[in-house]
Amino acid sequence: AQKITQTQPGMFVQEKEAVTLDCTYDTSDPSYGLFWYKQPSSGEMIFLIYQGSYDQQNATEGRYSLNFQKARKSANLVISASQLGDSAMYFCAMREGPNQGGKLIFGQGTELSVKP
Amino acid sequence: GAGVSQTPSNKVTEKGKYVELRCDPISGHTALYWYRQSLGQGPEFLIYFQGTGAADDSGLPNDRFFAVRPEGSVSTLKIQRTERGDSAVYLCASSPGQGVAGANVLTFGAGSRLTVL
């Protein structure tokens, strides 16, 4: 079974609108972390946001927020007020266990295109 | 350095040849990771180092792949007898330390694109 599932291969959004990128995960470990990374065409992975499994509140970082629904095992990324520079691949990733540090399991990614 | 540096950025080689890919992590970062990203896929974990030792090499696909980090900073990923299926982007990342509570955010390099003809 896939540990991280991103069901949207590609998404389009109008500039200045909000967009939600879906991510579901599968783990039996009670302690885990969820990450979103952005990968522009240059290839470098850029960290966006993190949510710990025990965090009570949804994580937010500027225009990025993570809609964490633990019972549904989903960790959707919400980007508000989309900008042209947001066009990129977006990857959801999970760290299983408290001591796995940077050993991440990535999803297949969603390609976001922002239209002017 | 300011970021994670990877060289070469591009490498084209012939099937059966030996290849080395280098990673220079952020100064002071004790944890270093190698990932492999095939076309259209997310990155896959290969190996990580805490200091000089390989703490987890469970992602290395077979014994043709090997990595070292002799002085706890720069790391080299070595691939012997390359095969066409090894073609991918090899990403290196570093973080302040393994076993750090919380996010332990990885900073990635731009990757080394390997093409095996």
JSON list of C-alpha atoms in Angstrom, two decimals:
[
{"chain": "A", "resi": 1, "resn": "ALA", "atom": "CA", "xyz": [0.00, 0.00, 0.00]},
{"chain": "A", "resi": 2, "resn": "GLN", "atom": "CA", "xyz": [1.12, 3.52, -0.75]},
{"chain": "A", "resi": 3, "resn": "LYS", "atom": "CA", "xyz": [2.28, 5.35, 2.34]},
{"chain": "A", "resi": 4, "resn": "ILE", "atom": "CA", "xyz": [1.68, 8.77, 0.82]},
{"chain": "A", "resi": 5, "resn": "THR", "atom": "CA", "xyz": [-0.95, 9.34, -1.85]},
{"chain": "A", "resi": 6, "resn": "GLN", "atom": "CA", "xyz": [-1.35, 12.46, -3.90]},
{"chain": "A", "resi": 7, "resn": "THR", "atom": "CA", "xyz": [-4.29, 11.91, -6.22]},
{"chain": "A", "resi": 8, "resn": "GLN", "atom": "CA", "xyz": [-3.99, 15.10, -8.29]},
{"chain": "A", "resi": 9, "resn": "PRO", "atom": "CA", "xyz": [-1.26, 14.78, -10.93]},
{"chain": "A", "resi": 10, "resn": "GLY", "atom": "CA", "xyz": [-1.96, 18.34, -12.10]},
{"chain": "A", "resi": 11, "resn": "MET", "atom": "CA", "xyz": [-3.89, 21.34, -10.86]},
{"chain": "A", "resi": 12, "resn": "PHE", "atom": "CA", "xyz": [-4.69, 24.75, -12.31]},
{"chain": "A", "resi": 13, "resn": "VAL", "atom": "CA", "xyz": [-5.53, 27.85, -10.31]},
{"chain": "A", "resi": 14, "resn": "GLN", "atom": "CA", "xyz": [-6.18, 31.45, -11.23]},
{"chain": "A", "resi": 15, "resn": "GLU", "atom": "CA", "xyz": [-3.74, 33.99, -9.86]},
{"chain": "A", "resi": 16, "resn": "LYS", "atom": "CA", "xyz": [-4.83, 35.43, -6.48]},
{"chain": "A", "resi": 17, "resn": "GLU", "atom": "CA", "xyz": [-7.19, 32.54, -5.79]},
{"chain": "A", "resi": 18, "resn": "ALA", "atom": "CA", "xyz": [-6.72, 29.83, -3.16]},
{"chain": "A", "resi": 19, "resn": "VAL", "atom": "CA", "xyz": [-5.93, 26.22, -4.02]},
{"chain": "A", "resi": 20, "resn": "THR", "atom": "CA", "xyz": [-5.91, 22.97, -2.05]},
{"chain": "A", "resi": 21, "resn": "LEU", "atom": "CA", "xyz": [-3.49, 20.15, -2.84]},
{"chain": "A", "resi": 22, "resn": "ASP", "atom": "CA", "xyz": [-4.56, 16.78, -1.47]},
{"chain": "A", "resi": 23, "resn": "CYS", "atom": "CA", "xyz": [-2.46, 14.32, 0.49]},
{"chain": "A", "resi": 24, "resn": "THR", "atom": "CA", "xyz": [-3.44, 11.20, 2.36]},
{"chain": "A", "resi": 25, "resn": "TYR", "atom": "CA", "xyz": [-1.07, 9.02, 4.34]},
{"chain": "A", "resi": 26, "resn": "ASP", "atom": "CA", "xyz": [-0.97, 5.58, 5.85]},
{"chain": "A", "resi": 27, "resn": "THR", "atom": "CA", "xyz": [0.91, 4.68, 9.01]},
{"chain": "A", "resi": 28, "resn": "SER", "atom": "CA", "xyz": [0.33, 2.71, 12.18]},
{"chain": "A", "resi": 29, "resn": "ASP", "atom": "CA", "xyz": [2.97, 4.65, 14.09]},
{"chain": "A", "resi": 30, "resn": "PRO", "atom": "CA", "xyz": [1.38, 7.11, 16.57]},
{"chain": "A", "resi": 31, "resn": "SER", "atom": "CA", "xyz": [4.32, 9.49, 16.21]},
{"chain": "A", "resi": 32, "resn": "TYR", "atom": "CA", "xyz": [4.93, 10.88, 12.75]},
{"chain": "A", "resi": 33, "resn": "GLY", "atom": "CA", "xyz": [5.57, 14.11, 10.91]},
{"chain": "A", "resi": 34, "resn": "LEU", "atom": "CA", "xyz": [4.11, 15.44, 7.70]},
{"chain": "A", "resi": 35, "resn": "PHE", "atom": "CA", "xyz": [5.89, 17.80, 5.35]},
{"chain": "A", "resi": 36, "resn": "TRP", "atom": "CA", "xyz": [5.21, 19.68, 2.16]},
{"chain": "A", "resi": 37, "resn": "TYR", "atom": "CA", "xyz": [7.98, 20.55, -0.25]},
{"chain": "A", "resi": 38, "resn": "LYS", "atom": "CA", "xyz": [7.91, 22.65, -3.42]},
{"chain": "A", "resi": 39, "resn": "GLN", "atom": "CA", "xyz": [10.08, 21.73, -6.40]},
{"chain": "A", "resi": 40, "resn": "PRO", "atom": "CA", "xyz": [10.33, 24.40, -9.10]},
{"chain": "A", "resi": 41, "resn": "SER", "atom": "CA", "xyz": [11.76, 23.63, -12.52]},
{"chain": "A", "resi": 42, "resn": "SER", "atom": "CA", "xyz": [15.25, 24.34, -11.17]},
{"chain": "A", "resi": 43, "resn": "GLY", "atom": "CA", "xyz": [14.98, 21.04, -9.30]},
{"chain": "A", "resi": 44, "resn": "GLU", "atom": "CA", "xyz": [15.72, 22.11, -5.76]},
{"chain": "A", "resi": 45, "resn": "MET", "atom": "CA", "xyz": [13.30, 20.91, -3.08]},
{"chain": "A", "resi": 46, "resn": "ILE", "atom": "CA", "xyz": [12.09, 23.81, -0.93]},
{"chain": "A", "resi": 47, "resn": "PHE", "atom": "CA", "xyz": [10.55, 23.15, 2.49]},
{"chain": "A", "resi": 48, "resn": "LEU", "atom": "CA", "xyz": [7.16, 24.78, 2.96]},
{"chain": "A", "resi": 49, "resn": "ILE", "atom": "CA", "xyz": [5.44, 23.52, 6.10]},
{"chain": "A", "resi": 50, "resn": "TYR", "atom": "CA", "xyz": [5.50, 20.84, 8.79]},
{"chain": "A", "resi": 51, "resn": "GLN", "atom": "CA", "xyz": [2.83, 19.20, 10.95]},
{"chain": "A", "resi": 52, "resn": "GLY", "atom": "CA", "xyz": [3.58, 16.85, 13.83]},
{"chain": "A", "resi": 53, "resn": "SER", "atom": "CA", "xyz": [1.12, 14.08, 14.64]},
{"chain": "A", "resi": 54, "resn": "TYR", "atom": "CA", "xyz": [0.62, 15.39, 18.16]},
{"chain": "A", "resi": 55, "resn": "ASP", "atom": "CA", "xyz": [0.22, 19.02, 17.17]},
{"chain": "A", "resi": 56, "resn": "GLN", "atom": "CA", "xyz": [-3.20, 20.26, 18.23]},
{"chain": "A", "resi": 57, "resn": "GLN", "atom": "CA", "xyz": [-3.42, 23.11, 15.76]},
{"chain": "A", "resi": 58, "resn": "ASN", "atom": "CA", "xyz": [-3.06, 23.17, 12.00]},
{"chain": "A", "resi": 59, "resn": "ALA", "atom": "CA", "xyz": [0.32, 24.48, 10.90]},
{"chain": "A", "resi": 60, "resn": "THR", "atom": "CA", "xyz": [0.54, 27.79, 9.06]},
{"chain": "A", "resi": 61, "resn": "GLU", "atom": "CA", "xyz": [3.47, 29.50, 7.34]},
{"chain": "A", "resi": 62, "resn": "GLY", "atom": "CA", "xyz": [2.59, 32.73, 5.60]},
{"chain": "A", "resi": 63, "resn": "ARG", "atom": "CA", "xyz": [0.34, 31.89, 2.64]},
{"chain": "A", "resi": 64, "resn": "TYR", "atom": "CA", "xyz": [0.64, 28.16, 3.33]},
{"chain": "A", "resi": 65, "resn": "SER", "atom": "CA", "xyz": [-1.53, 26.24, 5.74]},
{"chain": "A", "resi": 66, "resn": "LEU", "atom": "CA", "xyz": [-1.88, 22.54, 6.36]},
{"chain": "A", "resi": 67, "resn": "ASN", "atom": "CA", "xyz": [-5.38, 21.15, 6.83]},
{"chain": "A", "resi": 68, "resn": "PHE", "atom": "CA", "xyz": [-4.59, 18.24, 9.15]},
{"chain": "A", "resi": 69, "resn": "GLN", "atom": "CA", "xyz": [-7.42, 15.75, 9.63]},
{"chain": "A", "resi": 70, "resn": "LYS", "atom": "CA", "xyz": [-5.93, 12.98, 11.72]},
{"chain": "A", "resi": 71, "resn": "ALA", "atom": "CA", "xyz": [-8.91, 10.64, 11.72]},
{"chain": "A", "resi": 72, "resn": "ARG", "atom": "CA", "xyz": [-9.06, 10.78, 7.93]},
{"chain": "A", "resi": 73, "resn": "LYS", "atom": "CA", "xyz": [-5.26, 10.58, 7.65]},
{"chain": "A", "resi": 74, "resn": "SER", "atom": "CA", "xyz": [-5.16, 13.58, 5.39]},
{"chain": "A", "resi": 75, "resn": "ALA", "atom": "CA", "xyz": [-2.77, 16.52, 5.31]},
{"chain": "A", "resi": 76, "resn": "ASN", "atom": "CA", "xyz": [-3.88, 18.85, 2.55]},
{"chain": "A", "resi": 77, "resn": "LEU", "atom": "CA", "xyz": [-1.86, 21.92, 1.67]},
{"chain": "A", "resi": 78, "resn": "VAL", "atom": "CA", "xyz": [-3.77, 25.15, 1.19]},
{"chain": "A", "resi": 79, "resn": "ILE", "atom": "CA", "xyz": [-2.11, 27.99, -0.69]},
{"chain": "A", "resi": 80, "resn": "SER", "atom": "CA", "xyz": [-3.91, 31.29, -0.37]},
{"chain": "A", "resi": 81, "resn": "ALA", "atom": "CA", "xyz": [-3.66, 34.17, -2.84]},
{"chain": "A", "resi": 82, "resn": "SER", "atom": "CA", "xyz": [-1.78, 32.16, -5.49]},
{"chain": "A", "resi": 83, "resn": "GLN", "atom": "CA", "xyz": [1.10, 33.84, -7.29]},
{"chain": "A", "resi": 84, "resn": "LEU", "atom": "CA", "xyz": [2.67, 33.04, -10.65]},
{"chain": "A", "resi": 85, "resn": "GLY", "atom": "CA", "xyz": [5.80, 31.95, -8.80]},
{"chain": "A", "resi": 86, "resn": "ASP", "atom": "CA", "xyz": [3.84, 29.22, -7.08]},
{"chain": "A", "resi": 87, "resn": "SER", "atom": "CA", "xyz": [3.83, 27.21, -10.32]},
{"chain": "A", "resi": 88, "resn": "ALA", "atom": "CA", "xyz": [5.86, 24.10, -9.46]},
{"chain": "A", "resi": 89, "resn": "MET", "atom": "CA", "xyz": [5.66, 20.48, -8.34]},
{"chain": "A", "resi": 90, "resn": "TYR", "atom": "CA", "xyz": [4.46, 19.98, -4.79]},
{"chain": "A", "resi": 91, "resn": "PHE", "atom": "CA", "xyz": [5.34, 16.92, -2.75]},
{"chain": "A", "resi": 92, "resn": "CYS", "atom": "CA", "xyz": [3.79, 15.66, 0.44]},
{"chain": "A", "resi": 93, "resn": "ALA", "atom": "CA", "xyz": [6.10, 13.59, 2.63]},
{"chain": "A", "resi": 94, "resn": "MET", "atom": "CA", "xyz": [5.95, 11.67, 5.90]},
{"chain": "A", "resi": 95, "resn": "ARG", "atom": "CA", "xyz": [8.45, 10.76, 8.57]},
{"chain": "A", "resi": 96, "resn": "GLU", "atom": "CA", "xyz": [7.41, 7.70, 10.55]},
{"chain": "A", "resi": 97, "resn": "GLY", "atom": "CA", "xyz": [8.44, 7.45, 14.16]},
{"chain": "A", "resi": 98, "resn": "PRO", "atom": "CA", "xyz": [10.02, 10.04, 16.47]},
{"chain": "A", "resi": 99, "resn": "ASN", "atom": "CA", "xyz": [13.63, 9.30, 15.61]},
{"chain": "A", "resi": 100, "resn": "GLN", "atom": "CA", "xyz": [13.62, 8.91, 11.85]},
{"chain": "A", "resi": 101, "resn": "GLY", "atom": "CA", "xyz": [14.68, 12.49, 11.36]},
{"chain": "A", "resi": 102, "resn": "GLY", "atom": "CA", "xyz": [15.14, 13.08, 7.67]},
{"chain": "A", "resi": 103, "resn": "LYS", "atom": "CA", "xyz": [14.16, 9.68, 6.36]},
{"chain": "A", "resi": 104, "resn": "LEU", "atom": "CA", "xyz": [11.09, 10.80, 4.46]},
{"chain": "A", "resi": 105, "resn": "ILE", "atom": "CA", "xyz": [8.58, 8.96, 2.32]},
{"chain": "A", "resi": 106, "resn": "PHE", "atom": "CA", "xyz": [7.38, 11.13, -0.55]},
{"chain": "A", "resi": 107, "resn": "GLY", "atom": "CA", "xyz": [4.23, 11.05, -2.61]},
{"chain": "A", "resi": 108, "resn": "GLN", "atom": "CA", "xyz": [4.13, 11.22, -6.40]},
{"chain": "A", "resi": 109, "resn": "GLY", "atom": "CA", "xyz": [3.63, 14.95, -6.42]},
{"chain": "A", "resi": 110, "resn": "THR", "atom": "CA", "xyz": [1.11, 17.42, -7.83]},
{"chain": "A", "resi": 111, "resn": "GLU", "atom": "CA", "xyz": [2.03, 19.86, -10.57]},
{"chain": "A", "resi": 112, "resn": "LEU", "atom": "CA", "xyz": [0.46, 23.23, -9.89]},
{"chain": "A", "resi": 113, "resn": "SER", "atom": "CA", "xyz": [0.05, 25.78, -12.66]},
{"chain": "A", "resi": 114, "resn": "VAL", "atom": "CA", "xyz": [-0.99, 29.31, -11.77]},
{"chain": "A", "resi": 115, "resn": "LYS", "atom": "CA", "xyz": [-2.74, 31.20, -14.57]},
{"chain": "A", "resi": 116, "resn": "PRO", "atom": "CA", "xyz": [-2.45, 34.99, -14.89]},
{"chain": "B", "resi": 1, "resn": "GLY", "atom": "CA", "xyz": [28.57, 27.12, 2.49]},
{"chain": "B", "resi": 2, "resn": "ALA", "atom": "CA", "xyz": [25.26, 28.90, 2.32]},
{"chain": "B", "resi": 3, "resn": "GLY", "atom": "CA", "xyz": [23.43, 25.93, 0.83]},
{"chain": "B", "resi": 4, "resn": "VAL", "atom": "CA", "xyz": [23.87, 22.30, -0.11]},
{"chain": "B", "resi": 5, "resn": "SER", "atom": "CA", "xyz": [26.15, 22.01, -3.10]},
{"chain": "B", "resi": 6, "resn": "GLN", "atom": "CA", "xyz": [26.12, 19.03, -5.47]},
{"chain": "B", "resi": 7, "resn": "THR", "atom": "CA", "xyz": [28.54, 18.24, -8.26]},
{"chain": "B", "resi": 8, "resn": "PRO", "atom": "CA", "xyz": [28.37, 17.50, -11.08]},
{"chain": "B", "resi": 9, "resn": "SER", "atom": "CA", "xyz": [25.00, 18.98, -11.94]},
{"chain": "B", "resi": 10, "resn": "ASN", "atom": "CA", "xyz": [24.85, 16.71, -14.96]},
{"chain": "B", "resi": 11, "resn": "LYS", "atom": "CA", "xyz": [26.63, 13.47, -15.71]},
{"chain": "B", "resi": 12, "resn": "VAL", "atom": "CA", "xyz": [26.29, 11.35, -18.82]},
{"chain": "B", "resi": 13, "resn": "THR", "atom": "CA", "xyz": [27.98, 7.98, -18.78]},
{"chain": "B", "resi": 14, "resn": "GLU", "atom": "CA", "xyz": [27.93, 4.68, -20.57]},
{"chain": "B", "resi": 15, "resn": "LYS", "atom": "CA", "xyz": [26.47, 1.48, -19.22]},
{"chain": "B", "resi": 16, "resn": "GLY", "atom": "CA", "xyz": [29.00, -0.38, -17.11]},
{"chain": "B", "resi": 17, "resn": "LYS", "atom": "CA", "xyz": [31.03, 2.67, -16.09]},
{"chain": "B", "resi": 18, "resn": "TYR", "atom": "CA", "xyz": [31.77, 3.89, -12.56]},
{"chain": "B", "resi": 19, "resn": "VAL", "atom": "CA", "xyz": [30.33, 7.19, -11.33]},
{"chain": "B", "resi": 20, "resn": "GLU", "atom": "CA", "xyz": [30.89, 9.40, -8.30]},
{"chain": "B", "resi": 21, "resn": "LEU", "atom": "CA", "xyz": [28.51, 12.13, -7.17]},
{"chain": "B", "resi": 22, "resn": "ARG", "atom": "CA", "xyz": [29.58, 14.65, -4.57]},
{"chain": "B", "resi": 23, "resn": "CYS", "atom": "CA", "xyz": [27.61, 16.51, -1.92]},
{"chain": "B", "resi": 24, "resn": "ASP", "atom": "CA", "xyz": [28.83, 19.40, 0.20]},
{"chain": "B", "resi": 25, "resn": "PRO", "atom": "CA", "xyz": [26.31, 20.02, 3.00]},
{"chain": "B", "resi": 26, "resn": "ILE", "atom": "CA", "xyz": [25.56, 23.16, 4.95]},
{"chain": "B", "resi": 27, "resn": "SER", "atom": "CA", "xyz": [28.39, 23.91, 7.34]},
{"chain": "B", "resi": 28, "resn": "GLY", "atom": "CA", "xyz": [27.67, 22.50, 10.78]},
{"chain": "B", "resi": 29, "resn": "HIS", "atom": "CA", "xyz": [24.95, 20.11, 9.66]},
{"chain": "B", "resi": 30, "resn": "THR", "atom": "CA", "xyz": [25.74, 16.71, 11.12]},
{"chain": "B", "resi": 31, "resn": "ALA", "atom": "CA", "xyz": [23.08, 14.74, 9.25]},
{"chain": "B", "resi": 32, "resn": "LEU", "atom": "CA", "xyz": [23.34, 14.13, 5.51]},
{"chain": "B", "resi": 33, "resn": "TYR", "atom": "CA", "xyz": [20.91, 12.28, 3.26]},
{"chain": "B", "resi": 34, "resn": "TRP", "atom": "CA", "xyz": [20.88, 10.92, -0.27]},
{"chain": "B", "resi": 35, "resn": "TYR", "atom": "CA", "xyz": [17.68, 10.53, -2.22]},
{"chain": "B", "resi": 36, "resn": "ARG", "atom": "CA", "xyz": [17.00, 9.41, -5.79]},
{"chain": "B", "resi": 37, "resn": "GLN", "atom": "CA", "xyz": [14.27, 10.93, -7.95]},
{"chain": "B", "resi": 38, "resn": "SER", "atom": "CA", "xyz": [13.22, 9.18, -11.11]},
{"chain": "B", "resi": 39, "resn": "LEU", "atom": "CA", "xyz": [11.31, 11.04, -13.79]},
{"chain": "B", "resi": 40, "resn": "GLY", "atom": "CA", "xyz": [7.76, 11.82, -12.71]},
{"chain": "B", "resi": 41, "resn": "GLN", "atom": "CA", "xyz": [8.25, 10.42, -9.23]},
{"chain": "B", "resi": 42, "resn": "GLY", "atom": "CA", "xyz": [8.84, 11.73, -5.75]},
{"chain": "B", "resi": 43, "resn": "PRO", "atom": "CA", "xyz": [12.28, 11.35, -4.18]},
{"chain": "B", "resi": 44, "resn": "GLU", "atom": "CA", "xyz": [13.17, 7.95, -2.69]},
{"chain": "B", "resi": 45, "resn": "PHE", "atom": "CA", "xyz": [15.41, 7.61, 0.34]},
{"chain": "B", "resi": 46, "resn": "LEU", "atom": "CA", "xyz": [18.76, 5.93, -0.22]},
{"chain": "B", "resi": 47, "resn": "ILE", "atom": "CA", "xyz": [21.00, 6.47, 2.82]},
{"chain": "B", "resi": 48, "resn": "TYR", "atom": "CA", "xyz": [21.69, 8.86, 5.65]},
{"chain": "B", "resi": 49, "resn": "PHE", "atom": "CA", "xyz": [24.77, 9.70, 7.67]},
{"chain": "B", "resi": 50, "resn": "GLN", "atom": "CA", "xyz": [24.99, 11.00, 11.19]},
{"chain": "B", "resi": 51, "resn": "GLY", "atom": "CA", "xyz": [28.51, 12.33, 11.33]},
{"chain": "B", "resi": 52, "resn": "THR", "atom": "CA", "xyz": [30.85, 9.95, 9.55]},
{"chain": "B", "resi": 53, "resn": "GLY", "atom": "CA", "xyz": [28.80, 6.80, 9.95]},
{"chain": "B", "resi": 54, "resn": "ALA", "atom": "CA", "xyz": [26.02, 5.52, 7.74]},
{"chain": "B", "resi": 55, "resn": "ALA", "atom": "CA", "xyz": [23.16, 5.30, 10.22]},
{"chain": "B", "resi": 56, "resn": "ASP", "atom": "CA", "xyz": [20.65, 3.87, 7.77]},
{"chain": "B", "resi": 57, "resn": "ASP", "atom": "CA", "xyz": [21.45, 2.52, 4.31]},
{"chain": "B", "resi": 58, "resn": "SER", "atom": "CA", "xyz": [18.23, 0.58, 3.89]},
{"chain": "B", "resi": 59, "resn": "GLY", "atom": "CA", "xyz": [17.30, 2.46, 0.72]},
{"chain": "B", "resi": 60, "resn": "LEU", "atom": "CA", "xyz": [20.36, 1.55, -1.33]},
{"chain": "B", "resi": 61, "resn": "PRO", "atom": "CA", "xyz": [18.97, -0.60, -4.16]},
{"chain": "B", "resi": 62, "resn": "ASN", "atom": "CA", "xyz": [21.87, -3.07, -4.39]},
{"chain": "B", "resi": 63, "resn": "ASP", "atom": "CA", "xyz": [25.56, -3.51, -3.72]},
{"chain": "B", "resi": 64, "resn": "ARG", "atom": "CA", "xyz": [26.56, -1.45, -6.75]},
{"chain": "B", "resi": 65, "resn": "PHE", "atom": "CA", "xyz": [25.66, 1.62, -4.70]},
{"chain": "B", "resi": 66, "resn": "PHE", "atom": "CA", "xyz": [27.90, 2.86, -1.92]},
{"chain": "B", "resi": 67, "resn": "ALA", "atom": "CA", "xyz": [28.33, 6.16, -0.09]},
{"chain": "B", "resi": 68, "resn": "VAL", "atom": "CA", "xyz": [30.97, 7.58, 2.19]},
{"chain": "B", "resi": 69, "resn": "ARG", "atom": "CA", "xyz": [31.42, 10.60, 4.41]},
{"chain": "B", "resi": 70, "resn": "PRO", "atom": "CA", "xyz": [34.94, 10.17, 5.78]},
{"chain": "B", "resi": 71, "resn": "GLU", "atom": "CA", "xyz": [35.31, 13.46, 7.66]},
{"chain": "B", "resi": 72, "resn": "GLY", "atom": "CA", "xyz": [31.70, 14.10, 8.57]},
{"chain": "B", "resi": 73, "resn": "SER", "atom": "CA", "xyz": [31.12, 16.84, 6.01]},
{"chain": "B", "resi": 74, "resn": "VAL", "atom": "CA", "xyz": [31.41, 16.12, 2.27]},
{"chain": "B", "resi": 75, "resn": "SER", "atom": "CA", "xyz": [29.82, 12.90, 1.06]},
{"chain": "B", "resi": 76, "resn": "THR", "atom": "CA", "xyz": [30.33, 10.91, -2.13]},
{"chain": "B", "resi": 77, "resn": "LEU", "atom": "CA", "xyz": [27.78, 8.56, -3.64]},
{"chain": "B", "resi": 78, "resn": "LYS", "atom": "CA", "xyz": [29.49, 5.89, -5.72]},
{"chain": "B", "resi": 79, "resn": "ILE", "atom": "CA", "xyz": [27.78, 3.76, -8.34]},
{"chain": "B", "resi": 80, "resn": "GLN", "atom": "CA", "xyz": [29.61, 0.83, -9.89]},
{"chain": "B", "resi": 81, "resn": "ARG", "atom": "CA", "xyz": [28.79, -0.89, -13.18]},
{"chain": "B", "resi": 82, "resn": "THR", "atom": "CA", "xyz": [26.08, 1.62, -13.98]},
{"chain": "B", "resi": 83, "resn": "GLU", "atom": "CA", "xyz": [22.88, 0.45, -15.64]},
{"chain": "B", "resi": 84, "resn": "ARG", "atom": "CA", "xyz": [20.32, 2.38, -17.68]},
{"chain": "B", "resi": 85, "resn": "GLY", "atom": "CA", "xyz": [17.87, 2.04, -14.79]},
{"chain": "B", "resi": 86, "resn": "ASP", "atom": "CA", "xyz": [20.21, 4.11, -12.62]},
{"chain": "B", "resi": 87, "resn": "SER", "atom": "CA", "xyz": [19.34, 7.19, -14.67]},
{"chain": "B", "resi": 88, "resn": "ALA", "atom": "CA", "xyz": [17.73, 9.67, -12.28]},
{"chain": "B", "resi": 89, "resn": "VAL", "atom": "CA", "xyz": [18.35, 12.85, -10.34]},
{"chain": "B", "resi": 90, "resn": "TYR", "atom": "CA", "xyz": [20.33, 12.17, -7.18]},
{"chain": "B", "resi": 91, "resn": "LEU", "atom": "CA", "xyz": [19.43, 14.62, -4.45]},
{"chain": "B", "resi": 92, "resn": "CYS", "atom": "CA", "xyz": [21.48, 15.34, -1.38]},
{"chain": "B", "resi": 93, "resn": "ALA", "atom": "CA", "xyz": [20.09, 17.01, 1.74]},
{"chain": "B", "resi": 94, "resn": "SER", "atom": "CA", "xyz": [21.43, 17.99, 5.13]},
{"chain": "B", "resi": 95, "resn": "SER", "atom": "CA", "xyz": [19.92, 18.90, 8.49]},
{"chain": "B", "resi": 96, "resn": "PRO", "atom": "CA", "xyz": [21.25, 20.05, 11.84]},
{"chain": "B", "resi": 97, "resn": "GLY", "atom": "CA", "xyz": [21.02, 16.58, 13.33]},
{"chain": "B", "resi": 98, "resn": "GLN", "atom": "CA", "xyz": [19.32, 13.24, 13.32]},
{"chain": "B", "resi": 99, "resn": "GLY", "atom": "CA", "xyz": [16.96, 12.36, 16.12]},
{"chain": "B", "resi": 100, "resn": "VAL", "atom": "CA", "xyz": [16.06, 16.01, 16.58]},
{"chain": "B", "resi": 101, "resn": "ALA", "atom": "CA", "xyz": [12.57, 16.47, 17.91]},
{"chain": "B", "resi": 102, "resn": "GLY", "atom": "CA", "xyz": [10.09, 18.28, 15.77]},
{"chain": "B", "resi": 103, "resn": "ALA", "atom": "CA", "xyz": [10.48, 19.18, 12.15]},
{"chain": "B", "resi": 104, "resn": "ASN", "atom": "CA", "xyz": [14.19, 18.48, 11.56]},
{"chain": "B", "resi": 105, "resn": "VAL", "atom": "CA", "xyz": [13.82, 20.22, 8.22]},
{"chain": "B", "resi": 106, "resn": "LEU", "atom": "CA", "xyz": [15.97, 18.98, 5.40]},
{"chain": "B", "resi": 107, "resn": "THR", "atom": "CA", "xyz": [17.69, 21.45, 3.09]},
{"chain": "B", "resi": 108, "resn": "PHE", "atom": "CA", "xyz": [18.16, 19.96, -0.36]},
{"chain": "B", "resi": 109, "resn": "GLY", "atom": "CA", "xyz": [20.71, 20.61, -3.04]},
{"chain": "B", "resi": 110, "resn": "ALA", "atom": "CA", "xyz": [19.78, 21.12, -6.70]},
{"chain": "B", "resi": 111, "resn": "GLY", "atom": "CA", "xyz": [20.68, 17.52, -7.51]},
{"chain": "B", "resi": 112, "resn": "SER", "atom": "CA", "xyz": [22.95, 15.65, -9.87]},
{"chain": "B", "resi": 113, "resn": "ARG", "atom": "CA", "xyz": [21.23, 14.41, -13.00]},
{"chain": "B", "resi": 114, "resn": "LEU", "atom": "CA", "xyz": [22.70, 11.07, -14.05]},
{"chain": "B", "resi": 115, "resn": "THR", "atom": "CA", "xyz": [22.06, 9.69, -17.52]},
{"chain": "B", "resi": 116, "resn": "VAL", "atom": "CA", "xyz": [23.31, 6.20, -18.34]},
{"chain": "B", "resi": 117, "resn": "LEU", "atom": "CA", "xyz": [23.40, 5.48, -22.07]}
]
